[in-house]
Amino acid sequence: MSLLKAYLKDFWRYRYLLYNLISRDFKLKYRRSVLGVVWSVLNPLLMNVVMVAVFSTILDMRSAGIENFSVYLIIGQLLFNFFNEGTSTAMSSVLAAAPLIKKVYIPKYIFPLEKVCFSLVNCVFSFIALVIVMLFTGAPVHLTIPLALYPLLTLFVFTLGVGLCLSAATVFFRDIMHLWGVFITALMYFSAIFYDPVQMGGAAGEILRRFIGFNPLYWYIKGFRMAVLDGQLLDFNTLWVCAACALVALAVGLVVFRSQQDKFILHI
Amino acid sequence: MENSKMIEVNHVSMRFNLSKEKHESLKEYLLAAVKGKLQFDEFYALRDVSLEVEKGDFYGLVGLNGSGKSTLLKVIAGVYKPSAGSVTVRGSIAPLIELGAGFDMDLTARENIYLNGTVLGLTPRYISEKFDEIVDFSELRDFLDVPLKNYSSGMVSRIAFAIATITKPDVLIADEILSVGDFLFQEKCEKRMKELMAGGTTVLLVSHSIEQVERMCNKVTWLERGRVRMAGDVRTVCEAYKALDQGTEAGT
Ligand SMILES: Nc1ncnc2c1ncn2[C@@H]1O[C@H](COP(=O)(O)OP(=O)(O)OP(=O)(O)O)[C@@H](O)[C@H]1O
Ligand SMILES: [Mg+2]
C-alpha cells in the first residue's frame, strides 16, 4: 500500500513530464507524415477490409454465428493492436531513455507508463475507424456502448503491468524483445480476433473453448464486443476476470520494476 | 546547527561491474552461468567517501581524470544509488551535471525548453513565466523555432544552462559546465552562479581549472582514485594539489 502511495506521489510530481513526453511522441510521429492522424485510422481500416475479404471468401461468417463480421473483427484488431503496441514500445522504453536516465534523476517507471499512455491515445484515435465501419455496415447504436470503457481501461492497466515487467527484464536481457515478438504473434491467433470460439465447431473449437479463457486478452475483447456490438451488459465473469487480470499484472509489474530499477543504470 | 548541512555524504562507495562480456542475451547468460563464469570484474569508482557541505558554501571538487568526481555528483543528484553508504540533501537541487538532459534534437528550442524544464521538475506555468528570461539569457531568440539539431553545440549548452539555473535552488551541483560556451558566456555563467549564491544557494562545483576553484570556492575536496585524498580549506588543498603537478614533473 505504501508502495502504491509512493508511486502516486511521484506520479503527481512528474505529471507534466509525462504529458510532455507524450506530446513529444505525438509531434514526432505525426509532424512529418502529410496524412498525419489519418494514418491511425486508415491503417486498421484497410487492414479490416483486406481481412474481411479474405475470411469471408474462405468461411461463411454468418453461418459461423457472427452477424456483423466487419465490426466484430475490427474491435479485436484495435484492442489487440493496443496491447501489442503498448507492450512492445514499453519494453524498449527504459533502454531508449538511457541518455536521460544517465543524466538526471527521474522516476523510471515514467517511461513504460508514457509508452502505454501514448498507445492508448493512438488507440482512441483509431476508434474513428471503428465508427466508420459501424456506420458503413449499418450496425445499430446500443445504449450499452459507454460500458466499453470498462474493458478498455482494465486493458490499459493490464498492458501497463505487462509493460513494466517487460521493460525491466529487457534491460538485463535484450533478446526478450525478439521472443516477445514471436510470442505476441502466436497470441494473436488465440485471442478470438477473427473467429468466435463459442460458435466454432469441430475438435479445434472444442480445444479453443477449453483454453481460450486463460488468455486475458480474450476477455477484454469479449467485454468490448458485448457492449458495442451485442448491446449487452457485461456478465459477471467478464467483469471480474478483466479486473483481476489487470490488478494482478499491475501489482507484479510494480514489484518487479521497483526491485530492479536501481540496477538499470549499471546495465544501460 | 543540524540544518546548516545542505549535503551530507556518509561513507559512500560506488561499485561498477566492468564485465568484459556483458551478458545481454539470455543464451549468453545461461551459458556463462552453467560454466560458472558469471563473475564480474568489480570496480570501485568511489570508496568510502564522506563530505559535508554547509549552507552558503561554495564547495570545490578537484582530482585527476577518472578520480570519481562526476560519479560522486551523480550519486548526490540521485542518478546513481550508492552501493554502500548514504547521501542526504536538504532542499531542492539543480543538477548541472550533463546539461540538456532530455533534449530531443528533432524538436525546436521552444519545445525543448518545456520538455527539459519538466524533466527538471518544473511546472509548465513556471516555465512560461520565465520563458523570456531563459531566452534572453541564452541570447538565441532568433533561433527559437529551429530544430535543435541545427544548433551548434555551444548554442545547445547556452539554452541548457539557462533552463537549469532559472530556479532558485537550495543546492546547485555543477560539473565542468563553466567550460562550455565562449568566454563571454562563461563570464555570464559565473555571474549567474554568484547571483544564486548571494540568494542563499549552496554550490558544489567540479572544475579542472584550478585558478577558477581558487577564485570561487571556499572549501575543497581532492579525490584520488575514488578516495578522499585531502579535504578542507581552499588554500591548503589547492597548494597540495598543485604540488602534485610539480611532483610528477620533478619525477620525470
Ligand atoms: N557507468 C559506468 N560504468 C563503469 N565504470 C564507470 C561508469 N561511470 C564511471 N565509471 C568509472 O568510474 C571512474 C570515475 O569516473 P568519473 O567520470 O567519476 O571521473 P571524473 O573524476 O569525473 O573524471 P573527469 O575528470 O575525466 O571528468 C572512471 O574510472 C570510470 O571508468
Ligand atoms: Mg567528470
XYZ file of C-alpha atoms and ligand atoms in Angstrom:
552
model
C 0.000 0.000 0.000
C 2.764 2.434 0.920
C 4.415 1.336 -2.315
C 1.399 2.491 -4.247
C 1.344 5.743 -2.314
C 4.965 6.491 -3.146
C 4.235 5.823 -6.800
C 1.239 8.128 -6.778
C 3.206 10.926 -5.154
C 5.937 10.650 -7.763
C 3.310 10.493 -10.428
C 1.771 13.750 -9.299
C 5.096 15.497 -9.216
C 6.082 14.401 -12.691
C 2.678 14.612 -14.382
C 3.821 17.442 -16.628
C 6.825 15.480 -17.732
C 4.522 12.596 -18.606
C 2.345 14.937 -20.590
C 5.327 16.490 -22.372
C 6.817 13.119 -23.258
C 3.514 12.004 -24.741
C 3.163 15.195 -26.731
C 6.738 14.816 -27.925
C 5.982 11.332 -29.233
C 2.870 12.685 -30.812
C 4.656 15.524 -32.571
C 7.435 13.280 -33.795
C 5.014 10.674 -35.064
C 2.672 12.996 -36.889
C 4.722 16.006 -37.805
C 6.400 14.538 -40.814
C 3.665 12.481 -42.410
C 1.309 14.515 -44.534
C -1.745 12.491 -43.683
C -0.905 12.708 -40.005
C -3.560 11.282 -37.723
C -5.390 9.933 -40.751
C -2.928 7.043 -40.865
C -4.009 5.870 -37.423
C -7.491 5.486 -38.866
C -6.685 4.377 -42.376
C -4.281 1.649 -41.359
C -6.714 -0.501 -39.337
C -9.457 0.333 -41.792
C -7.566 -1.005 -44.795
C -6.412 -3.970 -42.756
C -10.016 -4.637 -41.862
C -11.190 -4.542 -45.470
C -8.488 -6.974 -46.524
C -9.156 -9.400 -43.695
C -12.910 -9.302 -44.190
C -12.417 -10.023 -47.881
C -10.104 -12.940 -47.134
C -12.082 -14.568 -44.367
C -15.490 -14.111 -45.945
C -14.389 -15.963 -49.029
C -12.900 -18.844 -47.050
C -15.575 -19.145 -44.408
C -19.190 -18.218 -44.187
C -19.133 -15.944 -41.148
C -22.880 -15.557 -40.911
C -23.344 -19.289 -40.639
C -20.471 -19.340 -38.156
C -22.716 -17.222 -35.972
C -21.117 -13.810 -36.392
C -23.703 -11.327 -37.573
C -21.541 -8.303 -38.376
C -18.117 -9.699 -39.109
C -16.543 -6.356 -40.054
C -17.308 -4.781 -36.691
C -16.561 -8.000 -34.828
C -13.168 -8.143 -36.491
C -12.160 -4.521 -36.124
C -12.835 -4.490 -32.381
C -10.497 -7.432 -31.972
C -7.947 -5.795 -34.232
C -7.919 -2.437 -32.451
C -7.725 -3.793 -28.922
C -5.071 -6.314 -29.846
C -3.090 -3.601 -31.617
C -3.231 -1.503 -28.498
C -1.869 -4.317 -26.379
C 0.784 -5.147 -28.956
C 1.948 -1.570 -29.438
C 1.766 -0.739 -25.728
C 3.806 -3.700 -24.548
C 6.315 -3.567 -27.405
C 7.086 0.127 -27.052
C 7.065 -0.027 -23.255
C 9.515 -2.903 -23.404
C 12.284 -0.880 -25.033
C 11.334 2.392 -23.334
C 13.825 2.192 -20.478
C 16.667 1.370 -22.851
C 15.636 4.160 -25.184
C 15.630 6.615 -22.293
C 19.191 5.710 -21.333
C 20.634 9.159 -22.184
C 18.097 10.742 -19.872
C 18.415 8.224 -17.059
C 22.176 8.674 -17.030
C 21.905 12.412 -16.565
C 19.134 13.245 -14.151
C 17.035 11.581 -11.545
C 13.601 10.743 -12.871
C 11.295 8.023 -11.578
C 11.986 5.409 -14.196
C 8.551 3.851 -14.382
C 7.506 7.007 -16.214
C 8.971 5.655 -19.460
C 6.885 2.477 -19.793
C 3.893 4.403 -18.464
C 4.360 7.051 -21.118
C 4.533 4.499 -23.920
C 1.381 2.726 -22.787
C -0.419 6.081 -22.487
C 0.722 7.063 -25.962
C -0.534 3.745 -27.329
C -3.864 4.418 -25.676
C -4.028 7.822 -27.351
C -3.316 6.176 -30.701
C -5.910 3.528 -29.957
C -8.554 6.121 -29.166
C -7.816 7.873 -32.451
C -8.152 4.617 -34.308
C -11.645 4.184 -32.865
C -12.655 6.530 -35.649
C -12.086 3.519 -37.888
C -14.497 1.541 -35.720
C -17.120 4.261 -36.065
C -16.661 4.306 -39.831
C -17.060 0.543 -40.083
C -20.149 0.659 -37.857
C -21.747 3.354 -39.990
C -20.836 1.599 -43.191
C -22.297 -1.737 -42.128
C -25.309 -0.091 -40.565
C -24.577 -1.530 -37.123
C -27.187 -0.470 -34.552
C -26.088 2.020 -31.906
C -26.659 0.445 -28.499
C -27.115 2.287 -25.257
C -24.546 -0.024 -23.713
C -21.658 1.434 -25.739
C -20.289 3.532 -22.822
C -19.802 0.271 -20.924
C -16.947 -0.491 -23.331
C -14.860 1.888 -21.232
C -14.594 -0.801 -18.593
C -12.756 -3.390 -20.700
C -10.716 -0.612 -22.296
C -9.490 0.849 -19.016
C -8.823 -2.515 -17.403
C -6.932 -3.496 -20.553
C -4.879 -0.327 -20.146
C -3.931 -1.313 -16.599
C -3.191 -4.869 -17.714
C -0.967 -3.616 -20.546
C 0.837 -1.291 -18.165
C 1.558 -4.149 -15.764
C 2.905 -6.365 -18.530
C 4.862 -3.426 -19.964
C 6.517 -2.715 -16.604
C 7.665 -6.326 -16.269
C 8.948 -6.461 -19.830
C 10.782 -3.161 -19.687
C 12.608 -4.197 -16.514
C 13.514 -7.613 -17.922
C 14.713 -6.157 -21.234
C 17.330 -4.031 -19.510
C 19.084 -7.218 -18.451
C 18.272 -9.444 -21.407
C 17.947 -7.663 -24.713
C 16.741 -10.709 -26.622
C 13.449 -10.710 -24.775
C 12.411 -8.227 -27.453
C 12.635 -10.894 -30.140
C 10.994 -13.561 -28.010
C 8.116 -11.249 -27.241
C 7.606 -10.539 -30.944
C 7.188 -14.252 -31.586
C 5.010 -14.750 -28.548
C 2.658 -11.959 -29.463
C 2.193 -13.277 -32.991
C 1.212 -16.615 -31.526
C -1.034 -14.922 -29.013
C -2.894 -13.160 -31.799
C -4.280 -16.462 -33.050
C -5.574 -17.299 -29.591
C -7.389 -14.063 -28.928
C -10.563 -14.725 -30.939
C -9.948 -11.797 -33.234
C -11.305 -13.260 -36.458
C -13.344 -16.193 -35.148
C -15.773 -16.876 -32.361
C -14.754 -19.863 -30.261
C -18.251 -20.269 -28.871
C -19.710 -20.867 -32.320
C -16.807 -22.843 -33.680
C -17.475 -26.485 -34.420
C -15.196 -29.474 -34.610
C -12.316 -30.596 -32.470
C -10.498 -27.272 -32.912
C -13.467 -25.415 -31.460
C -13.568 -27.825 -28.550
C -9.923 -27.241 -27.680
C -10.166 -23.481 -28.192
C -13.159 -23.184 -25.917
C -11.313 -25.009 -23.197
C -8.136 -22.942 -23.291
C -9.026 -19.512 -24.576
C -10.375 -18.487 -21.170
C -6.800 -18.439 -19.916
C -5.940 -15.638 -22.299
C -6.762 -12.322 -20.592
C -6.950 -10.525 -23.939
C -9.873 -12.726 -24.920
C -11.877 -11.372 -22.008
C -11.130 -7.720 -22.737
C -12.044 -8.115 -26.383
C -15.129 -10.107 -25.455
C -16.285 -7.449 -22.987
C -15.805 -4.700 -25.516
C -17.797 -6.609 -28.125
C -20.625 -7.288 -25.702
C -21.012 -3.590 -25.027
C -20.529 -2.204 -28.525
C -21.653 -4.969 -30.865
C -24.221 -7.018 -28.977
C -25.711 -4.284 -26.811
C -25.457 -6.471 -23.726
C -24.499 -5.702 -20.166
C -21.179 -7.202 -19.163
C -21.668 -10.506 -17.395
C -20.214 -11.206 -14.015
C -17.396 -13.426 -15.291
C -16.143 -10.797 -17.710
C -16.283 -8.128 -15.037
C -14.154 -9.936 -12.525
C -11.717 -11.538 -14.934
C -10.943 -8.148 -16.515
C -10.371 -6.501 -13.154
C -8.430 -9.385 -11.627
C -6.033 -9.743 -14.558
C -5.420 -6.008 -14.587
C -4.721 -5.785 -10.866
C -2.506 -8.855 -10.735
C -0.493 -7.670 -13.752
C -0.081 -4.201 -12.279
C 0.943 -5.480 -8.865
C 3.501 -7.880 -10.320
C 4.734 -5.164 -12.685
C 5.230 -2.635 -9.899
C 7.013 -5.075 -7.615
C 9.331 -6.368 -10.347
C 10.080 -2.897 -11.654
C 10.706 -1.440 -8.241
C 13.034 -4.183 -7.149
C 15.146 -3.792 -10.288
C 15.066 -0.077 -11.085
C 18.161 0.913 -9.122
C 20.222 -1.559 -11.126
C 19.083 -0.253 -14.516
C 21.736 2.418 -14.630
C 24.507 -0.164 -14.441
C 23.196 -2.043 -17.466
C 22.161 0.610 -19.954
C 23.013 23.760 13.674
C 21.791 20.474 12.249
C 20.061 22.167 9.342
C 23.051 24.095 8.134
C 24.424 20.952 6.466
C 22.997 21.030 2.975
C 24.713 17.929 1.647
C 25.897 15.029 3.737
C 27.756 12.172 2.129
C 28.392 9.325 4.546
C 30.928 6.638 3.665
C 29.692 6.283 0.112
C 31.076 3.602 -2.147
C 30.058 3.128 -5.740
C 30.762 -0.139 -7.467
C 30.518 -0.743 -11.184
C 30.538 -4.087 -12.913
C 33.134 -3.878 -15.597
C 32.273 -7.242 -17.077
C 34.146 -7.592 -20.310
C 31.377 -9.525 -21.939
C 28.116 -8.096 -20.836
C 25.564 -10.860 -20.726
C 22.984 -9.115 -22.758
C 21.204 -12.131 -24.106
C 19.576 -14.968 -22.259
C 21.663 -17.556 -24.060
C 24.952 -15.926 -23.129
C 23.790 -15.515 -19.570
C 22.726 -19.132 -19.214
C 25.899 -20.420 -20.842
C 28.013 -18.299 -18.538
C 26.004 -19.398 -15.532
C 26.405 -23.070 -16.450
C 30.124 -22.679 -16.957
C 30.311 -20.888 -13.642
C 31.773 -17.833 -15.282
C 29.193 -15.465 -14.023
C 31.554 -13.233 -12.139
C 32.079 -9.622 -12.858
C 35.171 -7.531 -12.633
C 34.266 -5.202 -9.855
C 35.494 -1.697 -9.939
C 35.082 0.888 -7.241
C 34.667 4.378 -8.676
C 34.177 5.688 -5.138
C 35.423 4.149 -1.935
C 34.276 5.279 1.469
C 33.887 8.925 0.533
C 32.471 11.310 3.108
C 31.947 15.019 2.861
C 29.730 17.710 4.253
C 28.675 20.872 2.517
C 27.243 23.580 4.712
C 24.793 26.271 3.807
C 26.428 29.099 1.896
C 29.489 27.087 0.966
C 30.985 27.291 -2.471
C 32.433 23.832 -2.429
C 35.016 22.662 -4.936
C 35.854 19.140 -6.039
C 39.176 18.537 -7.735
C 41.030 15.465 -8.930
C 42.588 13.916 -11.979
C 40.595 12.355 -14.814
C 38.762 9.257 -13.675
C 39.111 10.038 -9.986
C 35.345 9.809 -9.474
C 34.210 13.426 -9.375
C 31.378 13.076 -11.837
C 30.340 9.820 -10.227
C 30.150 11.499 -6.830
C 27.999 14.302 -8.210
C 25.677 11.778 -9.805
C 25.349 9.907 -6.545
C 24.436 13.164 -4.830
C 21.939 14.023 -7.558
C 20.264 10.613 -7.187
C 21.207 9.344 -10.634
C 23.228 6.518 -9.113
C 22.241 4.704 -5.999
C 25.412 4.139 -3.956
C 26.409 0.518 -3.362
C 27.185 1.429 0.244
C 26.763 4.464 2.436
C 24.153 7.173 2.276
C 23.568 10.641 0.918
C 21.288 13.328 2.335
C 20.464 16.520 0.523
C 18.330 19.173 2.171
C 16.175 21.253 -0.080
C 15.791 21.447 -3.810
C 18.685 20.527 -6.027
C 19.581 21.738 -9.512
C 21.949 19.316 -11.185
C 24.140 20.793 -13.876
C 25.920 17.544 -14.445
C 25.312 16.923 -18.062
C 23.403 19.772 -19.488
C 20.371 19.360 -21.636
C 19.046 16.098 -20.244
C 16.043 15.141 -22.274
C 16.739 17.430 -25.175
C 15.290 15.979 -28.319
C 17.258 17.086 -31.324
C 14.244 16.822 -33.617
C 12.184 19.296 -31.624
C 12.562 23.063 -31.719
C 14.282 25.039 -28.985
C 10.920 26.299 -27.760
C 9.562 22.777 -27.360
C 12.786 21.617 -25.775
C 12.688 24.331 -23.158
C 9.372 22.956 -21.955
C 10.486 19.348 -22.188
C 13.772 19.894 -20.385
C 12.083 22.109 -17.801
C 9.628 19.381 -16.874
C 12.455 16.839 -16.779
C 13.931 19.045 -14.057
C 10.593 19.009 -12.261
C 9.344 22.500 -13.164
C 5.715 23.218 -13.960
C 4.728 24.480 -17.438
C 3.253 27.593 -15.828
C 6.541 28.433 -14.185
C 8.409 27.862 -17.429
C 6.016 30.142 -19.293
C 6.573 32.851 -16.721
C 10.315 32.571 -17.024
C 10.385 31.872 -20.729
C 11.610 35.287 -21.780
C 14.247 35.282 -19.096
C 15.566 31.948 -20.357
C 15.624 33.123 -23.955
C 17.256 36.427 -23.107
C 19.924 34.765 -21.047
C 20.811 32.361 -23.830
C 20.653 35.172 -26.421
C 19.127 32.873 -29.008
C 15.776 34.472 -29.662
C 16.207 34.342 -33.443
C 16.635 30.576 -33.364
C 13.679 29.679 -31.160
C 11.726 27.750 -33.768
C 14.670 25.930 -35.300
C 15.113 22.225 -34.502
C 17.933 21.715 -32.057
C 19.861 19.542 -34.479
C 20.648 22.703 -36.446
C 22.288 24.338 -33.424
C 25.977 24.443 -32.673
C 26.986 22.596 -29.515
C 27.772 25.833 -27.707
C 24.301 27.122 -28.523
C 22.736 23.976 -27.091
C 24.722 24.416 -23.877
C 23.588 28.015 -23.581
C 19.946 27.025 -23.659
C 20.567 24.170 -21.255
C 22.400 26.332 -18.749
C 19.713 28.982 -18.925
C 16.972 26.467 -18.127
C 18.895 24.724 -15.386
C 19.616 27.904 -13.468
C 16.233 29.537 -13.849
C 15.004 28.277 -10.481
C 16.447 29.410 -7.207
C 17.609 26.009 -5.992
C 18.918 25.390 -2.485
C 21.772 23.362 -3.887
C 23.446 23.702 -7.252
C 25.826 20.988 -8.361
C 27.858 21.765 -11.427
C 30.222 19.521 -13.363
C 32.648 21.437 -15.545
C 29.813 23.408 -17.023
C 31.767 26.605 -16.987
C 33.998 25.236 -19.704
C 31.225 25.356 -22.292
C 30.407 28.365 -24.369
C 32.604 31.234 -25.479
C 34.399 33.397 -22.914
C 31.637 35.999 -22.793
C 29.112 33.351 -21.948
C 31.457 31.815 -19.371
C 31.644 35.143 -17.600
C 27.889 35.346 -17.724
C 27.581 31.875 -16.193
C 29.981 32.738 -13.410
C 27.979 35.851 -12.693
C 24.770 33.837 -12.609
C 26.253 31.421 -10.100
C 27.458 34.286 -7.911
C 23.971 35.772 -8.017
C 22.443 32.470 -6.989
C 24.917 32.224 -4.125
C 24.021 35.693 -2.966
C 20.427 34.466 -2.881
C 21.373 31.669 -0.493
C 22.184 28.833 -2.867
C 24.911 26.400 -1.902
C 27.148 25.357 -4.778
C 29.168 22.216 -5.341
C 31.494 22.658 -8.288
C 33.763 20.349 -10.249
C 36.404 22.081 -12.279
C 39.710 21.327 -13.870
C 40.636 24.972 -13.807
C 42.458 25.254 -10.519
C 42.568 29.017 -10.599
C 38.811 29.103 -11.049
C 38.438 26.892 -7.979
C 40.781 29.141 -6.028
C 38.882 32.202 -7.158
C 35.370 30.931 -6.423
C 35.406 28.219 -3.771
C 35.952 28.384 -0.043
C 36.313 24.668 0.630
C 37.707 21.894 -1.495
C 37.865 18.111 -1.512
C 40.507 16.376 -3.536
C 39.599 12.956 -4.833
C 42.181 10.437 -5.918
C 41.151 7.130 -7.467
C 37.839 7.201 -5.732
C 39.110 8.096 -2.277
C 39.318 11.384 -0.491
C 42.959 12.375 -0.620
C 42.547 15.672 1.180
C 39.743 17.948 2.270
C 39.470 21.338 3.810
C 40.203 24.966 3.227
C 40.720 26.009 -0.386
C 44.241 27.401 0.035
C 45.797 24.301 1.631
C 44.172 21.744 -0.638
C 44.888 23.660 -3.822
C 48.515 24.130 -2.819
C 48.873 20.409 -2.240
C 47.053 19.581 -5.462
C 49.319 21.873 -7.435
C 52.336 20.367 -5.727
C 51.271 17.037 -7.233
C 51.854 18.550 -10.623
C 55.340 19.684 -9.691
C 55.992 16.344 -8.050
C 55.278 14.387 -11.210
C 57.234 16.858 -13.290
C 60.184 16.550 -10.987
C 59.822 12.773 -11.099
C 60.038 12.580 -14.873
N 28.703 3.714 -15.888
C 29.947 3.327 -15.602
N 30.313 2.035 -15.727
C 31.556 1.629 -15.409
N 32.519 2.445 -14.961
C 32.242 3.751 -14.832
C 30.943 4.263 -15.137
N 30.960 5.600 -14.896
C 32.200 5.901 -14.468
N 32.970 4.806 -14.424
C 34.380 4.752 -13.982
O 34.479 5.463 -12.779
C 35.694 6.191 -12.732
C 35.421 7.614 -12.338
O 34.725 8.276 -13.383
P 34.269 9.785 -13.271
O 33.516 10.099 -14.501
O 33.575 9.962 -11.986
O 35.641 10.556 -13.272
P 35.882 12.125 -13.197
O 36.601 12.380 -11.937
O 34.626 12.863 -13.435
O 36.869 12.318 -14.414
P 36.986 13.557 -15.429
O 37.904 14.499 -14.783
O 37.580 12.925 -16.630
O 35.615 14.102 -15.673
C 36.326 6.036 -14.090
O 37.440 5.162 -13.973
C 35.284 5.437 -14.957
O 35.859 4.489 -15.824
Mg 33.820 14.074 -14.981
